[in-house]
Short mmCIF file of N, CA and C in Angstrom, two decimals:
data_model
loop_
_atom_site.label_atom_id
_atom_site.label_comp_id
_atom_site.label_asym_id
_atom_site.label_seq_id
_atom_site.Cartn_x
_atom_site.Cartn_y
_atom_site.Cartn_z
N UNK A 1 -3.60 28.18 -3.61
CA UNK A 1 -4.49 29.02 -4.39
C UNK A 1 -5.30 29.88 -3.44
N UNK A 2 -5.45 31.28 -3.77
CA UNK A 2 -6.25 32.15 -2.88
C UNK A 2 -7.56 31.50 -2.46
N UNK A 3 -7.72 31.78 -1.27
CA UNK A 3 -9.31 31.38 -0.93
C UNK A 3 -9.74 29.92 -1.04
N UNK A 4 -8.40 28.89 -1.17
CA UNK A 4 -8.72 27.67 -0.69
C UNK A 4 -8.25 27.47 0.34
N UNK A 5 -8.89 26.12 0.87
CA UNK A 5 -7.84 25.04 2.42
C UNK A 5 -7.84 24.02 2.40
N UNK A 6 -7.00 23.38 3.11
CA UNK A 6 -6.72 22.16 3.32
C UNK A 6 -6.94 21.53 4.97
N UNK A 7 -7.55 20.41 4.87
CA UNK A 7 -8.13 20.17 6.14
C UNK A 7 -7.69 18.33 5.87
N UNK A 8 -6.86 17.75 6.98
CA UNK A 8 -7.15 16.56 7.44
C UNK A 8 -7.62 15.95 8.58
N UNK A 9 -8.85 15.50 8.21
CA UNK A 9 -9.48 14.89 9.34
C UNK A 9 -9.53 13.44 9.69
N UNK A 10 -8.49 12.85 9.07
CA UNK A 10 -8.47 11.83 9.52
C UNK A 10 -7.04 10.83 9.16
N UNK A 11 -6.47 9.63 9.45
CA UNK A 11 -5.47 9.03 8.48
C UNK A 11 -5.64 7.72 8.99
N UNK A 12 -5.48 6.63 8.34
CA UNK A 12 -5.40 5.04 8.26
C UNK A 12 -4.59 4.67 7.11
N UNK A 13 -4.07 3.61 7.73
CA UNK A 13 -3.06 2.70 6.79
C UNK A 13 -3.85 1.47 6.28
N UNK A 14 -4.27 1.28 5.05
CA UNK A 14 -4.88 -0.04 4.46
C UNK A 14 -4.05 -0.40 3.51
N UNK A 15 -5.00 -1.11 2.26
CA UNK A 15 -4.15 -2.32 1.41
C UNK A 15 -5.04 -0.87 0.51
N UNK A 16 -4.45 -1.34 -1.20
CA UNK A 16 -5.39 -0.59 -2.08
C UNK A 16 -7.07 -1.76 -2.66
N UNK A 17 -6.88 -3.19 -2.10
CA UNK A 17 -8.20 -2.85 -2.15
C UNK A 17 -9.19 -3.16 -1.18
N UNK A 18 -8.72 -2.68 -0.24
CA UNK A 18 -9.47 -2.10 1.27
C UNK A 18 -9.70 -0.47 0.19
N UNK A 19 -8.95 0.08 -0.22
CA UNK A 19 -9.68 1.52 -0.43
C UNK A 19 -10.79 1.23 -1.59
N UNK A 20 -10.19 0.33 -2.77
CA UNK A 20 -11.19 0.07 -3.90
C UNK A 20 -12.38 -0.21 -3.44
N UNK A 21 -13.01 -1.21 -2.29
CA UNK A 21 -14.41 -1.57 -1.87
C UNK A 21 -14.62 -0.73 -1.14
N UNK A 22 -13.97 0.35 -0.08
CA UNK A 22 -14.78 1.56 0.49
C UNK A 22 -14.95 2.21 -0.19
N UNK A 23 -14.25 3.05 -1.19
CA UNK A 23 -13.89 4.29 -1.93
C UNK A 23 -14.94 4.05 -3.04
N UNK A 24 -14.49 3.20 -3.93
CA UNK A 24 -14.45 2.90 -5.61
C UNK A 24 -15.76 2.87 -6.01
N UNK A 25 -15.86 3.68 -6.88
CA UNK A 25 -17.25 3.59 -7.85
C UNK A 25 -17.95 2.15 -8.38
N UNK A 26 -16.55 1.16 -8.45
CA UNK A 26 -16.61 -0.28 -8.74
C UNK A 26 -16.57 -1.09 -7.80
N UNK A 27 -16.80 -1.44 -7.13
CA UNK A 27 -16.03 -2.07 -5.87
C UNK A 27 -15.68 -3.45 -6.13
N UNK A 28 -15.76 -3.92 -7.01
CA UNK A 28 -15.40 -4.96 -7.72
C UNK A 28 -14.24 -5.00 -8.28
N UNK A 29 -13.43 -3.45 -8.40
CA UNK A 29 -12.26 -3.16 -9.04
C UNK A 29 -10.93 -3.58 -8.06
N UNK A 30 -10.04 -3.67 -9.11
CA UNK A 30 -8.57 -3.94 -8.75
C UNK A 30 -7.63 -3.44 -9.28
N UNK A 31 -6.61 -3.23 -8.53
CA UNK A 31 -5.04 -3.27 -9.97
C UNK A 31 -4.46 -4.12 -10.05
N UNK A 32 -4.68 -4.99 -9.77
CA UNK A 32 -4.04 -6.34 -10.18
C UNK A 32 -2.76 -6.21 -9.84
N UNK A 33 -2.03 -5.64 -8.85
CA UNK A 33 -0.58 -5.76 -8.49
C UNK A 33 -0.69 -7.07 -6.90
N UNK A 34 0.45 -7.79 -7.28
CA UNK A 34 1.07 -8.53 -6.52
C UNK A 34 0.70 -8.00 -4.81
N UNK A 35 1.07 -6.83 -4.54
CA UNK A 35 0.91 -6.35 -3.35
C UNK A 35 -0.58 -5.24 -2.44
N UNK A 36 -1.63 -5.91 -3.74
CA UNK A 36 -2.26 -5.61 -3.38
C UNK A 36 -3.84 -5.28 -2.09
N UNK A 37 -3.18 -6.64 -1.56
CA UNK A 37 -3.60 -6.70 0.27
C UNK A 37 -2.61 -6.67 1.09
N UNK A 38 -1.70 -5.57 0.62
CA UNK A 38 -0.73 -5.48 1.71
C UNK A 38 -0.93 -3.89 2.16
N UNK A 39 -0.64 -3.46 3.46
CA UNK A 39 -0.74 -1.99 4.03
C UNK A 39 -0.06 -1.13 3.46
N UNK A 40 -0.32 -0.44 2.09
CA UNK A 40 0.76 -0.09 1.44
C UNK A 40 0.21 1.55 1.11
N UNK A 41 -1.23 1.89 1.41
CA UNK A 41 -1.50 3.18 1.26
C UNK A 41 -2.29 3.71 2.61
N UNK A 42 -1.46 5.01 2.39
CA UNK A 42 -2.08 5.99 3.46
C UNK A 42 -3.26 7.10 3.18
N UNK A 43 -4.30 6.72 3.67
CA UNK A 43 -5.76 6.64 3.54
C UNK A 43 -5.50 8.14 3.97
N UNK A 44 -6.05 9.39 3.26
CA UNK A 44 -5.78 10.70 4.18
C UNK A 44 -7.50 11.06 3.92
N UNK A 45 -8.29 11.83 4.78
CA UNK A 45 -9.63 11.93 4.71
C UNK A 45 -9.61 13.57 5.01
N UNK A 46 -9.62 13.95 3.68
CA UNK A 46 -9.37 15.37 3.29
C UNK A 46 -10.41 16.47 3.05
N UNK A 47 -10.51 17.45 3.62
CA UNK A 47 -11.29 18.71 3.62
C UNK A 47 -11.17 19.55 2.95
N UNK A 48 -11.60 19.90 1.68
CA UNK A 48 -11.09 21.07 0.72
C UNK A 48 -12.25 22.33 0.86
N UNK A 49 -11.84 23.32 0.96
CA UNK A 49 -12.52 24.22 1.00
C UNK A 49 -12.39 25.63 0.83
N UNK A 50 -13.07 25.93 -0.23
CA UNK A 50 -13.49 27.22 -1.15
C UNK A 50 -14.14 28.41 -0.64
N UNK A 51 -13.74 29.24 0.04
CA UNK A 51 -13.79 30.69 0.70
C UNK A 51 -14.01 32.03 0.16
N UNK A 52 -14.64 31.83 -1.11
CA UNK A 52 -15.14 32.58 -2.37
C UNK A 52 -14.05 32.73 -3.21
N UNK A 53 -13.18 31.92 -3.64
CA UNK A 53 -12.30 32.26 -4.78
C UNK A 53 -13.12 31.51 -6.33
N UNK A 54 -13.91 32.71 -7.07
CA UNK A 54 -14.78 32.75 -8.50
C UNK A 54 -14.17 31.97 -9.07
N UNK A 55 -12.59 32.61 -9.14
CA UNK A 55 -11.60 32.04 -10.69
C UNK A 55 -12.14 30.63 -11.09
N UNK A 56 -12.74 30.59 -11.84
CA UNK A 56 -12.59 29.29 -13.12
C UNK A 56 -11.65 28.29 -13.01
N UNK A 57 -10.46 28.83 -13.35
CA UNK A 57 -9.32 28.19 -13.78
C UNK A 57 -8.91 27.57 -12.62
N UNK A 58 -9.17 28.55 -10.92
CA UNK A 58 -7.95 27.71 -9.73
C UNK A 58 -9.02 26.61 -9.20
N UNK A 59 -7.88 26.08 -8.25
CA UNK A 59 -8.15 24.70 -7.44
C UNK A 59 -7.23 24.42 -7.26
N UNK A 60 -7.50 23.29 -6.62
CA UNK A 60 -5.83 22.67 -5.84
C UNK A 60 -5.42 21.55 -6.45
N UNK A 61 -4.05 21.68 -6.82
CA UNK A 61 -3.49 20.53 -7.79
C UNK A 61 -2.57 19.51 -6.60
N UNK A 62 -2.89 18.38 -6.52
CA UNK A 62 -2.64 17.26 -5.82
C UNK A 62 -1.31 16.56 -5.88
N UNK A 63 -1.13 17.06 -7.37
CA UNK A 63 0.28 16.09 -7.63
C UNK A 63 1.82 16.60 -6.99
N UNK A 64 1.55 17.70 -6.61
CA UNK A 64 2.92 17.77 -5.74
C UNK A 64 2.87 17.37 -4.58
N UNK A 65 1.99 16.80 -3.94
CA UNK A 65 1.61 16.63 -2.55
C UNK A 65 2.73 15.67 -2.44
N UNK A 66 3.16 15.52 -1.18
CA UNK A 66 4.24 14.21 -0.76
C UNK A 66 3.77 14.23 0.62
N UNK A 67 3.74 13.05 1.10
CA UNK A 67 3.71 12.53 2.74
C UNK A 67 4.82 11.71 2.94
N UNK A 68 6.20 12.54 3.96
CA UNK A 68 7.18 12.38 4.29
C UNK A 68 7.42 11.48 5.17
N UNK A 69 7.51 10.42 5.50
CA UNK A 69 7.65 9.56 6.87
C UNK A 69 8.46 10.30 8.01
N UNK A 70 7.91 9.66 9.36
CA UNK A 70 8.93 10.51 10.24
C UNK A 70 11.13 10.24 10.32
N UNK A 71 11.18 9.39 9.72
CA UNK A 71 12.82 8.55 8.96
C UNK A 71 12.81 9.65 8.43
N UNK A 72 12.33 10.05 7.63
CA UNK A 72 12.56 11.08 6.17
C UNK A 72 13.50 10.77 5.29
N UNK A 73 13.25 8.54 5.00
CA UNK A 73 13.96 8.10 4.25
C UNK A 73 12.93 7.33 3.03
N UNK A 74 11.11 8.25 3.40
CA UNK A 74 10.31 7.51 2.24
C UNK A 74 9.10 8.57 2.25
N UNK A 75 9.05 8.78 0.89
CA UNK A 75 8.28 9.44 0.36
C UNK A 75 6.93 8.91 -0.52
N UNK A 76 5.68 9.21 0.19
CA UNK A 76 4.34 8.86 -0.61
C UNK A 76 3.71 9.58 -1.18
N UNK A 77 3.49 9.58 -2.56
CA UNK A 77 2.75 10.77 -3.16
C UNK A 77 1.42 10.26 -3.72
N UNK A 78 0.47 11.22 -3.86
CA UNK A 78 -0.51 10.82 -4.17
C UNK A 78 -0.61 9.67 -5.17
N UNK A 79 -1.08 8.58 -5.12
CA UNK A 79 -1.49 7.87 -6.35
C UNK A 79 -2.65 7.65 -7.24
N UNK A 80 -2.38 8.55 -8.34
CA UNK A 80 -3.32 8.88 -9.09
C UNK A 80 -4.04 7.52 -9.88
N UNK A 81 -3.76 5.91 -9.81
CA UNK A 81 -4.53 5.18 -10.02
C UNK A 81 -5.09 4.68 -9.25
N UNK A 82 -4.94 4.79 -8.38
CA UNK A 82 -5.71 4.46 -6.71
C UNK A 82 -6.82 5.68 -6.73
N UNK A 83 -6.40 6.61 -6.78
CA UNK A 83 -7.38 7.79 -6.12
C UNK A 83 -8.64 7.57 -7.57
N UNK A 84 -8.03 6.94 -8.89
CA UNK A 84 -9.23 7.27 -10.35
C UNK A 84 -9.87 6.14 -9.51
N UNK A 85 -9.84 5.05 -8.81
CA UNK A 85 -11.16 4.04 -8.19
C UNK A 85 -12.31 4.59 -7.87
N UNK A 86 -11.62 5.90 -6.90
CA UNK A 86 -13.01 6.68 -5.96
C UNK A 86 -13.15 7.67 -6.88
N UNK A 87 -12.73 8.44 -7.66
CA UNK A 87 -12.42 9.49 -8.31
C UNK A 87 -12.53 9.90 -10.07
N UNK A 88 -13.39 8.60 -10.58
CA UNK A 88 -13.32 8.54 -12.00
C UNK A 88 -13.12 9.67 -12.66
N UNK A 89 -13.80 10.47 -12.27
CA UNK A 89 -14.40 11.76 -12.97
C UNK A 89 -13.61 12.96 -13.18
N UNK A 90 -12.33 12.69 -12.60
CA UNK A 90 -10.75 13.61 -12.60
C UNK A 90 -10.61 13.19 -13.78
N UNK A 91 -10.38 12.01 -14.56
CA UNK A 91 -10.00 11.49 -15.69
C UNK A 91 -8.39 11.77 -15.21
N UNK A 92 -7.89 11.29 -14.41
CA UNK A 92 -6.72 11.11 -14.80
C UNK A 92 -5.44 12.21 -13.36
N UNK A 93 -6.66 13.45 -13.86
CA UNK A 93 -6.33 14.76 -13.22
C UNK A 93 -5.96 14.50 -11.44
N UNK A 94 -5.45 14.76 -10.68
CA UNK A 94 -5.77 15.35 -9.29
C UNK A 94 -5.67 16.91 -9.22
N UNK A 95 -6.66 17.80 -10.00
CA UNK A 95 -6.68 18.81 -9.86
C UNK A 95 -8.58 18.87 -8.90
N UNK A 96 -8.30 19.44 -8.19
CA UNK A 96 -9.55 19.62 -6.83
C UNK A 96 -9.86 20.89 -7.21
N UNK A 97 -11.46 21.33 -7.98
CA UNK A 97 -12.13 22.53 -7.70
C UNK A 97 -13.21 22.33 -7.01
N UNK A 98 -13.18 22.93 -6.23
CA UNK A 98 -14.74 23.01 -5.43
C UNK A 98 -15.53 24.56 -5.71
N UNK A 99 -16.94 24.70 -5.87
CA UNK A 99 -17.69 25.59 -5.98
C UNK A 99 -17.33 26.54 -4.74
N UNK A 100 -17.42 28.28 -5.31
CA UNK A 100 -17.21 28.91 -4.14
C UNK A 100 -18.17 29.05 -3.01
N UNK A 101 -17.57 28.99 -1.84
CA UNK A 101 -18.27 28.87 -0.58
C UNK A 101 -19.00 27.84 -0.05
N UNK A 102 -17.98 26.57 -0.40
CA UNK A 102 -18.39 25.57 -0.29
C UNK A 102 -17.15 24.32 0.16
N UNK A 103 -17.44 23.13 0.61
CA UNK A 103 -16.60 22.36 0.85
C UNK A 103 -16.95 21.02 0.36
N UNK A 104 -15.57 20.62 0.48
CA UNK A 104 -15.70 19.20 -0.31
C UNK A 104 -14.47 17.92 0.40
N UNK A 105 -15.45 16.85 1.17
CA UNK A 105 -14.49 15.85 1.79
C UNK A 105 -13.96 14.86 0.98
N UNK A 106 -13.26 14.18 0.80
CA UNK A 106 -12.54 12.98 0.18
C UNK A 106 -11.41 11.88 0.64
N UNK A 107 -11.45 10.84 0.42
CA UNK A 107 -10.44 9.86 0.89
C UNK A 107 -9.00 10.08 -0.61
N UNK A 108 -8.03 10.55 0.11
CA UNK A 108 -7.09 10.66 -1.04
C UNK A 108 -5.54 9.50 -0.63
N UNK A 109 -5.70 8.96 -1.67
CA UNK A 109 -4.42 7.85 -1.18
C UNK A 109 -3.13 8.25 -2.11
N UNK A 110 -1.98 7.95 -0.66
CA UNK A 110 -0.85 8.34 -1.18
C UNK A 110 -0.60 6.97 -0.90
N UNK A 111 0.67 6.91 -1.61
CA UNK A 111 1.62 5.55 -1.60
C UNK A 111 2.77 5.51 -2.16
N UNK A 112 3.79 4.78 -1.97
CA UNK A 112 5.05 5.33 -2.29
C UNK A 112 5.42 3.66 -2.90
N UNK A 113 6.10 3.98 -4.43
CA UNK A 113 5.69 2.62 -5.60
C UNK A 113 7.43 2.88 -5.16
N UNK A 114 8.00 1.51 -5.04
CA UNK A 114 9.55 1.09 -5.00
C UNK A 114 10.07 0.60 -6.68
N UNK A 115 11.04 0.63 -7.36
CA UNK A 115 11.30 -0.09 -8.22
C UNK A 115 12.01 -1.05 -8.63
N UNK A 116 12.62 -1.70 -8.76
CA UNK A 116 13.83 -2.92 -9.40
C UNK A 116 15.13 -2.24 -9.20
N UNK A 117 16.06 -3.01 -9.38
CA UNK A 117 16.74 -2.76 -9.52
C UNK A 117 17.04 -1.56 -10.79
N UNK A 118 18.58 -0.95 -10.77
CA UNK A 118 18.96 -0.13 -11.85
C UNK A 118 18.61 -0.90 -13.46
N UNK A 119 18.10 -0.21 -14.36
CA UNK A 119 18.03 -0.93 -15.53
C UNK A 119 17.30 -1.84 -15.65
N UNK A 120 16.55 -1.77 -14.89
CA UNK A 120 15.61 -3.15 -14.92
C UNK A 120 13.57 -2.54 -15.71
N UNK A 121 13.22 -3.11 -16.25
CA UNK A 121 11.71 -2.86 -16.69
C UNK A 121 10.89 -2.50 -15.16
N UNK A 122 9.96 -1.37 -15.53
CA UNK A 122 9.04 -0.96 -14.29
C UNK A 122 8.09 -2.49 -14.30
N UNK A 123 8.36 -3.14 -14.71
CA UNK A 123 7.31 -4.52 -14.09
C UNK A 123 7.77 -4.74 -13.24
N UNK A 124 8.70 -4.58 -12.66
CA UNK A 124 9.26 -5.12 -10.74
C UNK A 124 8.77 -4.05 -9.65
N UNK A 125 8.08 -3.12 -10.54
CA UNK A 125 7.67 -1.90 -9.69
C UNK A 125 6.49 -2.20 -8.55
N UNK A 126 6.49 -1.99 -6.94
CA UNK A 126 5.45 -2.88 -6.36
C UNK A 126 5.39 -1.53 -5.21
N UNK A 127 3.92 -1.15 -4.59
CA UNK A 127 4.15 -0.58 -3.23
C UNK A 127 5.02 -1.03 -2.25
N UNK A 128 5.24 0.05 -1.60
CA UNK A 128 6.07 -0.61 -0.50
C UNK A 128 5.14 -0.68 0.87
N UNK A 129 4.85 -1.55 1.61
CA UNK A 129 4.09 -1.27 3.01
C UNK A 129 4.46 -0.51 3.85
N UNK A 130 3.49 0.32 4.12
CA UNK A 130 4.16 1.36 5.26
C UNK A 130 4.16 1.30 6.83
N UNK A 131 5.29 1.09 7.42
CA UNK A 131 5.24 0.63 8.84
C UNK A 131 5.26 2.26 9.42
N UNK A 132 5.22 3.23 9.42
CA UNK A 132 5.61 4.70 9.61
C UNK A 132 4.24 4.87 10.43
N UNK A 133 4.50 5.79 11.47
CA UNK A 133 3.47 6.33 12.30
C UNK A 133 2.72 7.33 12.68
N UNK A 134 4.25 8.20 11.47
CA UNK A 134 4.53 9.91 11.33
C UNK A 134 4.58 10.11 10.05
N UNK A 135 4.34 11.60 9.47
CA UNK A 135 4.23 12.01 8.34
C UNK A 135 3.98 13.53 8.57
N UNK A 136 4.72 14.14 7.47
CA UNK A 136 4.41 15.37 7.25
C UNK A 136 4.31 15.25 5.60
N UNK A 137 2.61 15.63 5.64
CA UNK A 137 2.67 16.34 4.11
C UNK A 137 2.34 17.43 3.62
N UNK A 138 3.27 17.69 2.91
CA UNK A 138 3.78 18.66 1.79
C UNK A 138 2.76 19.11 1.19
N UNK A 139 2.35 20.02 0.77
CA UNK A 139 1.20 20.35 0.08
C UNK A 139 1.40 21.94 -0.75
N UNK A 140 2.48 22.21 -0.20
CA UNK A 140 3.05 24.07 -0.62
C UNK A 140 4.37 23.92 -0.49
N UNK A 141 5.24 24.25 -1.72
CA UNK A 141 6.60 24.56 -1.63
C UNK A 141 6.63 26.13 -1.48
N UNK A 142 5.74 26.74 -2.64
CA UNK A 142 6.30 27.97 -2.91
C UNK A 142 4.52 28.33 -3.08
N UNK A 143 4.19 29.96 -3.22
CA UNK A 143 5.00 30.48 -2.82
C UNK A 143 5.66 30.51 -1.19
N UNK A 144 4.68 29.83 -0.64
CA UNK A 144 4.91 29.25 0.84
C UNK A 144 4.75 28.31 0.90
N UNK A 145 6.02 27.88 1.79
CA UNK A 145 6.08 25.98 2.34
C UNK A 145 4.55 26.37 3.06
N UNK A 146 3.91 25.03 3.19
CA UNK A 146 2.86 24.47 3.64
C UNK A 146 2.94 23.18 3.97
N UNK A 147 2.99 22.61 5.41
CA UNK A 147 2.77 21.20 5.75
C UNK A 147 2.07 20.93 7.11
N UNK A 148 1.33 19.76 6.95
CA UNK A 148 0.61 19.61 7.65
C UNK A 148 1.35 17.90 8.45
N UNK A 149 1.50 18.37 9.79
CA UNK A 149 1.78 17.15 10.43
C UNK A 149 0.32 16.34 10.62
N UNK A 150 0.64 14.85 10.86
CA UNK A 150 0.02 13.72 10.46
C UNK A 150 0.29 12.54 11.52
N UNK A 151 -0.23 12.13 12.51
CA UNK A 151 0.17 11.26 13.12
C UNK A 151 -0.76 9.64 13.32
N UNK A 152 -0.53 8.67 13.06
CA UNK A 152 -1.99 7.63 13.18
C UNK A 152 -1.90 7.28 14.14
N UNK A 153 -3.35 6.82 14.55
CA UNK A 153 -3.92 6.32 16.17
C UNK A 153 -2.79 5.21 15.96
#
């Protein structure tokens, strides 16, 4: 979107509720999945910032984002019930407006959910832990690719 950016200043690998007690409005909150103290999301500590674009309507929409491992055999995309912990107030949304001429930091977690076998009910559906060290994410297909390499201490 005109007159926005994207800034990462930071990346860590935690569990989701290592992010729920830093992040979360609740910190008492959970998702109650099986794998949930395992290293399964990538913590990105994100810089958004608004360079006078007025429009109402723009901002930056989150959900195409992907963080590619350096394999480029696993893909993490934002997870929008992880990110509603810190984030109630999207309702749902990962659409990012920030006021013009202004900036706005955030912890945004991607994670990449594995499923069951073929034919099987999404109840076998679990993060996968990420052993990866590298990442490029995606953030612009069109009208320009946009990616930002990513490497953790």
């Amino acid at each position: 979107t005109k007159g926005y950016s994207i800034r990462v200043d930071a990346a860590e690998v935690i569990s989701p509720n290592e992010y729920a007690s830093r992040y979360g409005k609740d910190p008492s909150a959970r998702l109650g999945s099986p794998c949930d103290d395992n290293p399964c999301v990538l913590d990105l500590t994100m810089t958004f910032t608004n360079d006078g674009n007025t429009d109402e309507t723009s901002g930056i929409l989150g959900y195409l984002w992907h963080a590619v491992d350096e394999t480029r055999n696993f893909d993490y995309q934002l997870d929008q019930f992880i990110l509603e912990l810190s984030h109630p107030e999207l309702n749902g949304s990962t659409k990012f407006r920030i006021a013009p001429n202004t900036s706005y930091t955030a912890h945004i977690p991607f994670a990449g959910q594995v499923t069951g076998p073929y034919f099987q009910g999404f109840e076998d559906t679990y993060y996968a832990d990420i052993t990866s060290r590298s990442f490029d994410l995606i953030v612009s297909n069109l009208p320009e690719k946009r990616i930002i390499h990513i490497t953790l201490d």
